[in-house]
Amino acid sequence: MAHPPIPPAEPAARSTAPAPARPAGVPAQTPPVQPSPVPPTAPPAGRGAWAVGREQLRTVTTTEPGRLRILGAVLALLVVAFGAVTALEVTGRASAADDVVGRSQPLSADAAALYRSLADADTTAASGFLAGTLEPAGSRERYAEDVATASRLLVKAAAHTDGSPESTREITVLGEQLPRYTGLVERARAANRQGLPLGGAYLRYANQQMTTVLLPAAERLYAAETERLHRDDDAARAWPYASLALGLVALAALGWAQRRTYVRTHRVFNHGLLAATAATGAVLLWLLAAHTVARAELNNARAHGQESLQVLNTARISSLTARANENLTLVARGAVLTEDGKGDKYEADYTAGMGALKAALASARELADDDAGRGPVGEAAARAGEWSQRHKDARAKDDDGDYEGALDRIVGPKGSTGESFDQVDAALERALAHEQAEFTRSAGDARDALSALPLGAAALGILGAAGAVLGVNRRLSEYR
């Protein structure tokens, strides 16, 4: 018999009727306690990113792989820094040595040549004036060549002063006063050709302009350029203390790292660290050797080139000054007296110039380091003594009233003081050429000793750093 399906029970409606009374002795049922949600864990107070980073770093340094990574980074940084600092310092010193060879010393030599050209022009003008109303062609050509040389050297100095205020000021003075001097000389020549005594006055005034304005400015220019030469020379020879100290630190760190590896693994060699040590040691030895050679060559250039050149320039300038005053003694004929009024000014200046010449020649002979340098200096000293004797003969003639006889012993073609002066000047020129070659050779050797080191130090530094990293990675691979 079929029964109809029983429908699903409806949920009981919430009854508002009071609950039936609980029989005595039956405990009340406590509803189950639902667990409360756990709040998210917050980081302890005061632990920020830096604290977490320090904790991680502390964790890394307590493990051998972490310590090896730090060691590799430090070694690589030290070796690269050593190579970079060495390249930087040596580049500066090589540049200074190059300036000594290619800029400072040539400019100093040009300033000395400018002074000599001006002094020789003044001397030649006086000699041509004494020759008579018709100045010899050779004398005029020599004067024109001296003026042209001085003008050319002025232009060259102006183009290479690099904005030096001292040099610029002196070049300006020389550029303004040289045309005035040449104008006075031309007036003296014109008056002399006409047989006018005014020519001697113009020549004395021209000499005054030369000795009180032009030559002092040229001397100050020479002093400024020589000072720049000394600064470049000092910069080139300065020891690279930072590179040397960093190299020693890098070598010590690499040695300590290899000893650490040996103590922990009992392996004698780590090829990577050994290669890094070899590269660092090579750079350090190269630096020491190159800089020692450079300093030795610069010392040689200074002692046997630069100082000799300065003394020889002083000797040549003194000879030119003495010759100009000797000529003016006959031109003025006692018209210009010393400050005390007791003697001829030009004769007194001649005597002072010859004294300076002989003293400079004695110093140059002591500085000369070979026969090729001593020979011309000895010849110049011998001719200077001969010059002094001939000058005494000329003064004796003039004092006796024999002006023509004195003139012949001053500007004559044979047996005159002019001949002795030319011989002294030629010998000094040979000595200057020899010492200039000595200086250029020694300074060039100093520059060459440093030229390849910057690139070599940088390359070896990179190779050494790579070796240190590879050596440490070889140890790290044992932990993987």
Tab-separated table of N, CA and C in Angstrom, residues 33 47 102 138 161 164 192 194 297 308 319 330 333 366 427:
chain	number	residue	atom	x	y	z
A	33	VAL	N	32.183	27.903	23.384
A	33	VAL	CA	32.901	29.181	23.201
A	33	VAL	C	33.582	29.175	21.848
A	47	ARG	N	62.316	48.018	15.836
A	47	ARG	CA	63.058	47.262	14.820
A	47	ARG	C	62.621	47.723	13.433
A	102	GLY	N	108.346	70.196	-22.675
A	102	GLY	CA	107.722	70.812	-23.851
A	102	GLY	C	107.202	72.211	-23.679
A	138	GLY	N	127.144	94.504	-42.120
A	138	GLY	CA	127.030	93.384	-41.198
A	138	GLY	C	126.450	93.801	-39.852
A	161	THR	N	101.666	82.099	-22.461
A	161	THR	CA	101.764	82.474	-21.051
A	161	THR	C	100.668	81.856	-20.205
A	164	SER	N	99.177	84.045	-17.291
A	164	SER	CA	99.972	84.443	-16.140
A	164	SER	C	100.015	85.970	-16.063
A	192	ASN	N	123.846	110.582	-37.040
A	192	ASN	CA	125.243	110.185	-37.212
A	192	ASN	C	125.657	110.244	-38.678
A	194	GLN	N	124.670	112.275	-40.787
A	194	GLN	CA	124.854	113.679	-41.131
A	194	GLN	C	126.005	114.320	-40.369
A	297	GLU	N	116.619	61.350	-13.095
A	297	GLU	CA	116.829	62.086	-14.342
A	297	GLU	C	116.479	63.570	-14.183
A	308	SER	N	123.112	74.942	-14.996
A	308	SER	CA	124.171	75.369	-15.919
A	308	SER	C	123.641	76.377	-16.926
A	319	SER	N	128.293	89.554	-20.546
A	319	SER	CA	129.220	89.919	-21.627
A	319	SER	C	128.592	90.945	-22.561
A	330	LEU	N	133.161	105.211	-25.365
A	330	LEU	CA	133.716	106.039	-26.437
A	330	LEU	C	132.673	106.965	-27.046
A	333	ARG	N	132.222	109.702	-24.227
A	333	ARG	CA	133.496	110.398	-24.023
A	333	ARG	C	133.488	111.196	-22.726
A	366	GLU	N	132.454	74.805	-12.813
A	366	GLU	CA	132.222	73.846	-11.732
A	366	GLU	C	131.004	72.967	-12.005
A	427	ALA	N	131.690	81.058	-27.907
A	427	ALA	CA	131.962	79.950	-26.984
A	427	ALA	C	130.788	79.735	-26.039
